[in-house]
Short mmCIF file of C-alpha atoms and ligand atoms in Angstrom, two decimals:
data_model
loop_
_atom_site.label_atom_id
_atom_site.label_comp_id
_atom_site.label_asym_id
_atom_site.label_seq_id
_atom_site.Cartn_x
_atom_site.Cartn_y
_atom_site.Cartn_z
CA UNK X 158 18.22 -18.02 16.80
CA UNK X 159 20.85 -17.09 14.28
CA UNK X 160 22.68 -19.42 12.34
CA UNK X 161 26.38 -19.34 11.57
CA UNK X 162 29.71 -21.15 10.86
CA UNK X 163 32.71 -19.91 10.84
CA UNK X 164 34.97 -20.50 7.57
CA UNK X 165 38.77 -19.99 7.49
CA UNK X 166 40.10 -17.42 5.27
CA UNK X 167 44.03 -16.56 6.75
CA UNK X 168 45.70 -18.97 8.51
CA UNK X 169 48.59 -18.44 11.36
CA UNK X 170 51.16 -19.36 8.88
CA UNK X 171 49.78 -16.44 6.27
CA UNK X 172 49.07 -13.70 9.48
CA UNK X 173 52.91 -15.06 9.90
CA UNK X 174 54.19 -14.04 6.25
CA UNK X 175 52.49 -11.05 6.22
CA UNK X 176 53.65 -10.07 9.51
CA UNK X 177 56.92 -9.69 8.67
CA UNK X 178 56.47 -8.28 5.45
CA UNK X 179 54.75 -5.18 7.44
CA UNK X 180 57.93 -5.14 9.79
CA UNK X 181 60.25 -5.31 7.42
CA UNK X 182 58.86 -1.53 5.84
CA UNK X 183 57.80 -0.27 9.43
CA UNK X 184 61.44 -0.91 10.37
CA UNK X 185 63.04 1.06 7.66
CA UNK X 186 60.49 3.92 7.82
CA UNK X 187 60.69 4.63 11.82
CA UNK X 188 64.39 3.97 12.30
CA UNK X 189 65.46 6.74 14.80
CA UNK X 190 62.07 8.07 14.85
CA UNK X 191 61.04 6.75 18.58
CA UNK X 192 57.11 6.67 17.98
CA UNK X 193 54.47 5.79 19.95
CA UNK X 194 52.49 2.52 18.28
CA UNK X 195 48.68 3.71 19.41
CA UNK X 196 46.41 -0.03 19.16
CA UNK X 197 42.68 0.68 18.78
CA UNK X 198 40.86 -1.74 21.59
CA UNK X 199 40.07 -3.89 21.78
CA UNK X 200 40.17 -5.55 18.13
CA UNK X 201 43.44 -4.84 17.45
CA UNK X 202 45.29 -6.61 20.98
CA UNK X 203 46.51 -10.23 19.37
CA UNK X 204 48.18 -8.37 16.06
CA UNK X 205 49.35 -5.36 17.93
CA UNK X 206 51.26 -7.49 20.17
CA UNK X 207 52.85 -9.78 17.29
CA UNK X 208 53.95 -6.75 15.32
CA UNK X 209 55.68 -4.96 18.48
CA UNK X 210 58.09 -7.63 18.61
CA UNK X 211 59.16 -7.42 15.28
CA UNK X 212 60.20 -4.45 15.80
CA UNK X 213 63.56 -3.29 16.01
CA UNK X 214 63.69 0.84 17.03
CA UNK X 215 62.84 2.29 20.09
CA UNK X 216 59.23 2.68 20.68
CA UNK X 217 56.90 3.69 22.73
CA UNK X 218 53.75 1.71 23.19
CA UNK X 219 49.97 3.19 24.09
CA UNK X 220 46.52 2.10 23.96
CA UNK X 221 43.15 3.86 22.95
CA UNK X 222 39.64 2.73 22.67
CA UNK X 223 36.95 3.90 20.08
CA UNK X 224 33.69 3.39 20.62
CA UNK X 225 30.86 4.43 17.51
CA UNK X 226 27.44 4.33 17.78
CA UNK X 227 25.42 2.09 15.18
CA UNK X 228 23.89 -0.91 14.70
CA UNK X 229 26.28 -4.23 15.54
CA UNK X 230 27.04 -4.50 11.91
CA UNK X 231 27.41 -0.85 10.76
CA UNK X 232 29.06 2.08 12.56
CA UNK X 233 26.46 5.62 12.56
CA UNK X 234 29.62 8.14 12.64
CA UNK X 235 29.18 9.26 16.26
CA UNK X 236 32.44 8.36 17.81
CA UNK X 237 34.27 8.59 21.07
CA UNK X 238 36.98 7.61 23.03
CA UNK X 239 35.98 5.46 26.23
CA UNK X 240 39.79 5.44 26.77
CA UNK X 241 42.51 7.55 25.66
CA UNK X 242 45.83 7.54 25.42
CA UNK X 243 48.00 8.36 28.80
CA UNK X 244 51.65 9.44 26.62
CA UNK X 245 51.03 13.03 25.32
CA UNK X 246 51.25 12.69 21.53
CA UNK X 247 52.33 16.54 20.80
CA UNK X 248 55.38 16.51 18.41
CA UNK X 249 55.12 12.65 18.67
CA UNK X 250 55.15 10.47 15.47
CA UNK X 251 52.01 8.31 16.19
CA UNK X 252 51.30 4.87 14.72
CA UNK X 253 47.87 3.56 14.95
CA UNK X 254 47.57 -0.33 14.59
CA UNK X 255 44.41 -1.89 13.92
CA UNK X 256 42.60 -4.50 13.44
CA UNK X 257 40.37 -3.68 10.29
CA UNK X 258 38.98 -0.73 8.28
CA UNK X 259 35.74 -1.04 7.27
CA UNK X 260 33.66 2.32 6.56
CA UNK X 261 36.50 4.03 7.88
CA UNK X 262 34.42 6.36 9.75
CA UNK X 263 36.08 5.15 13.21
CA UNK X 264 39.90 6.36 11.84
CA UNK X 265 38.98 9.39 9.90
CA UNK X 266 37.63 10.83 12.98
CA UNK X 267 40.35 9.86 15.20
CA UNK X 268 43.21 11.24 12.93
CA UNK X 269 41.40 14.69 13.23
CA UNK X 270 41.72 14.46 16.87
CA UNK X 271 45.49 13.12 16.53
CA UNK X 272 46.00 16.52 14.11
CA UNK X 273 44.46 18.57 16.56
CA UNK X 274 46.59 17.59 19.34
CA UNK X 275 49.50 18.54 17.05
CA UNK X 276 50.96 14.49 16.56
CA UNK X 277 54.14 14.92 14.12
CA UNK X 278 52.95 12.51 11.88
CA UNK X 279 50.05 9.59 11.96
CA UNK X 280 50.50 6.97 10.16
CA UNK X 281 47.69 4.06 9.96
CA UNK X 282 48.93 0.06 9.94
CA UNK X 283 45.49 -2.05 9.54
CA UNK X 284 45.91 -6.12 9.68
CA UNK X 285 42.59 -5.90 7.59
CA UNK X 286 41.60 -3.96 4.77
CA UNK X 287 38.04 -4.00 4.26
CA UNK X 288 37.18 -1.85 1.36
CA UNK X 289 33.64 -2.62 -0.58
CA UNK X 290 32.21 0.12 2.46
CA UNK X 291 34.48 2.28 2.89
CA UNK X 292 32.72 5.91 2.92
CA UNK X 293 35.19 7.82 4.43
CA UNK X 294 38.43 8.03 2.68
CA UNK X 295 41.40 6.95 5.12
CA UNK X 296 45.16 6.64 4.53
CA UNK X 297 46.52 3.39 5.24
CA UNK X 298 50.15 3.29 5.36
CA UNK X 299 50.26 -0.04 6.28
CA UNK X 300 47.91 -3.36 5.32
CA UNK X 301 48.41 -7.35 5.97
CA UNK X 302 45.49 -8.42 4.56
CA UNK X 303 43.01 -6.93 1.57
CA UNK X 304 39.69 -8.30 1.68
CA UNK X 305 36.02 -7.35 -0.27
CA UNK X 306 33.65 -7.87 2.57
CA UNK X 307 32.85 -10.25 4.58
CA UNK X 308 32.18 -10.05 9.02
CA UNK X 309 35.53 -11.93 10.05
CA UNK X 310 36.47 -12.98 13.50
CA UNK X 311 39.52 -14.42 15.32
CA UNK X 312 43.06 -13.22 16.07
CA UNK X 313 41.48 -10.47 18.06
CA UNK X 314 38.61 -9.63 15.87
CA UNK X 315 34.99 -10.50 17.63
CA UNK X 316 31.48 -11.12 16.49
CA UNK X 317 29.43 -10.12 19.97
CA UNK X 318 32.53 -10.32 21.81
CA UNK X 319 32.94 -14.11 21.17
CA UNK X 320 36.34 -15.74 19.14
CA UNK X 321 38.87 -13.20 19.61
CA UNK X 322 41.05 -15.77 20.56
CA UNK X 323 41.06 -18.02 17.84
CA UNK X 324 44.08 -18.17 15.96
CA UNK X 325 43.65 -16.89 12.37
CA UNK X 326 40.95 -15.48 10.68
CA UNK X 327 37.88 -16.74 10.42
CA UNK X 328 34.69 -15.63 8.14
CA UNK X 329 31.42 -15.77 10.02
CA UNK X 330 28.71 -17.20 7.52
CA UNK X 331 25.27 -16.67 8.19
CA UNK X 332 22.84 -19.38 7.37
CA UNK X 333 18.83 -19.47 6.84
P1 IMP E 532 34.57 1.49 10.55
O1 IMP E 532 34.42 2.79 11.27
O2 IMP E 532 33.33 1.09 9.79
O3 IMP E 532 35.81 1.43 9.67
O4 IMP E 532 34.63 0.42 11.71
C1 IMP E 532 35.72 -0.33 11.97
C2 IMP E 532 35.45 -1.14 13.22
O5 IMP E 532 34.28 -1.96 13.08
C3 IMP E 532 36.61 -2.09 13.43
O6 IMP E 532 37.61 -1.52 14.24
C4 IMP E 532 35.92 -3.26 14.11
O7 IMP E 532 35.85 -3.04 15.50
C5 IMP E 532 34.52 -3.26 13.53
N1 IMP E 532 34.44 -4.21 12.39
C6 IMP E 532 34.26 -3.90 11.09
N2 IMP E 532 34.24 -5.00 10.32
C7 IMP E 532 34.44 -6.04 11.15
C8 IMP E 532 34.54 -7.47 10.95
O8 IMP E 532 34.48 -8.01 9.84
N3 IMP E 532 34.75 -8.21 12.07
C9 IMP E 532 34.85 -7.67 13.31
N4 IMP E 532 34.77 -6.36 13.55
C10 IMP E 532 34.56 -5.54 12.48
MG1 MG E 533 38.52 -2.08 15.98
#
């Protein structure tokens, strides 16, 4: 049986600051712009749905879900979408909001499918950035929290599909 406890590392009152500090320059970059805010499922739910309602232009709001192959700690590359969009994206400026980059292998891919389908402009917003693995490069626009490493959970982030719900952000840490 595996081990674990689960440490806090950002608390409501932080995801709170930081928040609006990402809706204050989301605001003044997509004024008049109408996009469609794309949320990567299911991780990114809780923060996608916080963000939104800062928000103060028209939008448009959409859901995908990315699924990669791999082991449960480490994504192979292989990705697909179990379920995609429903607004066509042609000439649309799409933001993407999720819930952390790690490799980036998951996002690279998708933004080649967004280009392909001839989006105006993607632009990546990422409560969590994640970099010691990062393999692929991947622009992100946007970013509430920087982090090393770590396998964090809560505020919509799972471990097995357990503590999404928890409010703030949790580290899981392992123990012999
Ligand atoms: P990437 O392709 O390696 O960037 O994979 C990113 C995806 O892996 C995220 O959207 C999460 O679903 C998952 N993931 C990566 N790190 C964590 C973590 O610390 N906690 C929970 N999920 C994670
Ligand atoms: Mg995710």
């Amino acid at each position: 049986m595996e081990n674990y406890r689960l440490v806090p590392v950002v608390s409501m009152e932080e995801l709170e600051m930081q928040l609006e500090a990402l809706a204050v320059q989301i605001n003044r970059d997509y004024e008049g712009k109408n996009p469609v805010v794309v949320g990567v499922l299911k991780g990114a739910f809780v923060f996608m749905a916080d963000l939104v309602r800062r928000l103060s232009f028209p939008l448009e709001v959409d859901f995908v879900r990315l699924a990669s192959y791999g082991t449960e700690s480490e994504t192979s590359g292989v990705v697909r979408i179990t379920k995609d969009v429903e607004i066509p994206l042609k000439g649309r400026h799409v933001l993407i909001v999720e819930d952390i980059v790690d490799t980036g292998t998951t996002l690279a891919w998708y933004i080649e499918r967004l280009r392909e389908q001839e989006a105006a402009s993607v632009k990546i917003c990422a409560l969590i950035d994640k970099h010691e693995r990062r393999k692929v490069p991947v622009p992100l626009e946007y970013v509430g929290i920087s982090i090393d490493k770590g396998f964090l959970v809560g505020y919509g982030l799972d471990f097995s599909e357990k503590f999404r719900h928890l409010p703030g952000i949790f580290e899981v840490e392992f123990m012999k």
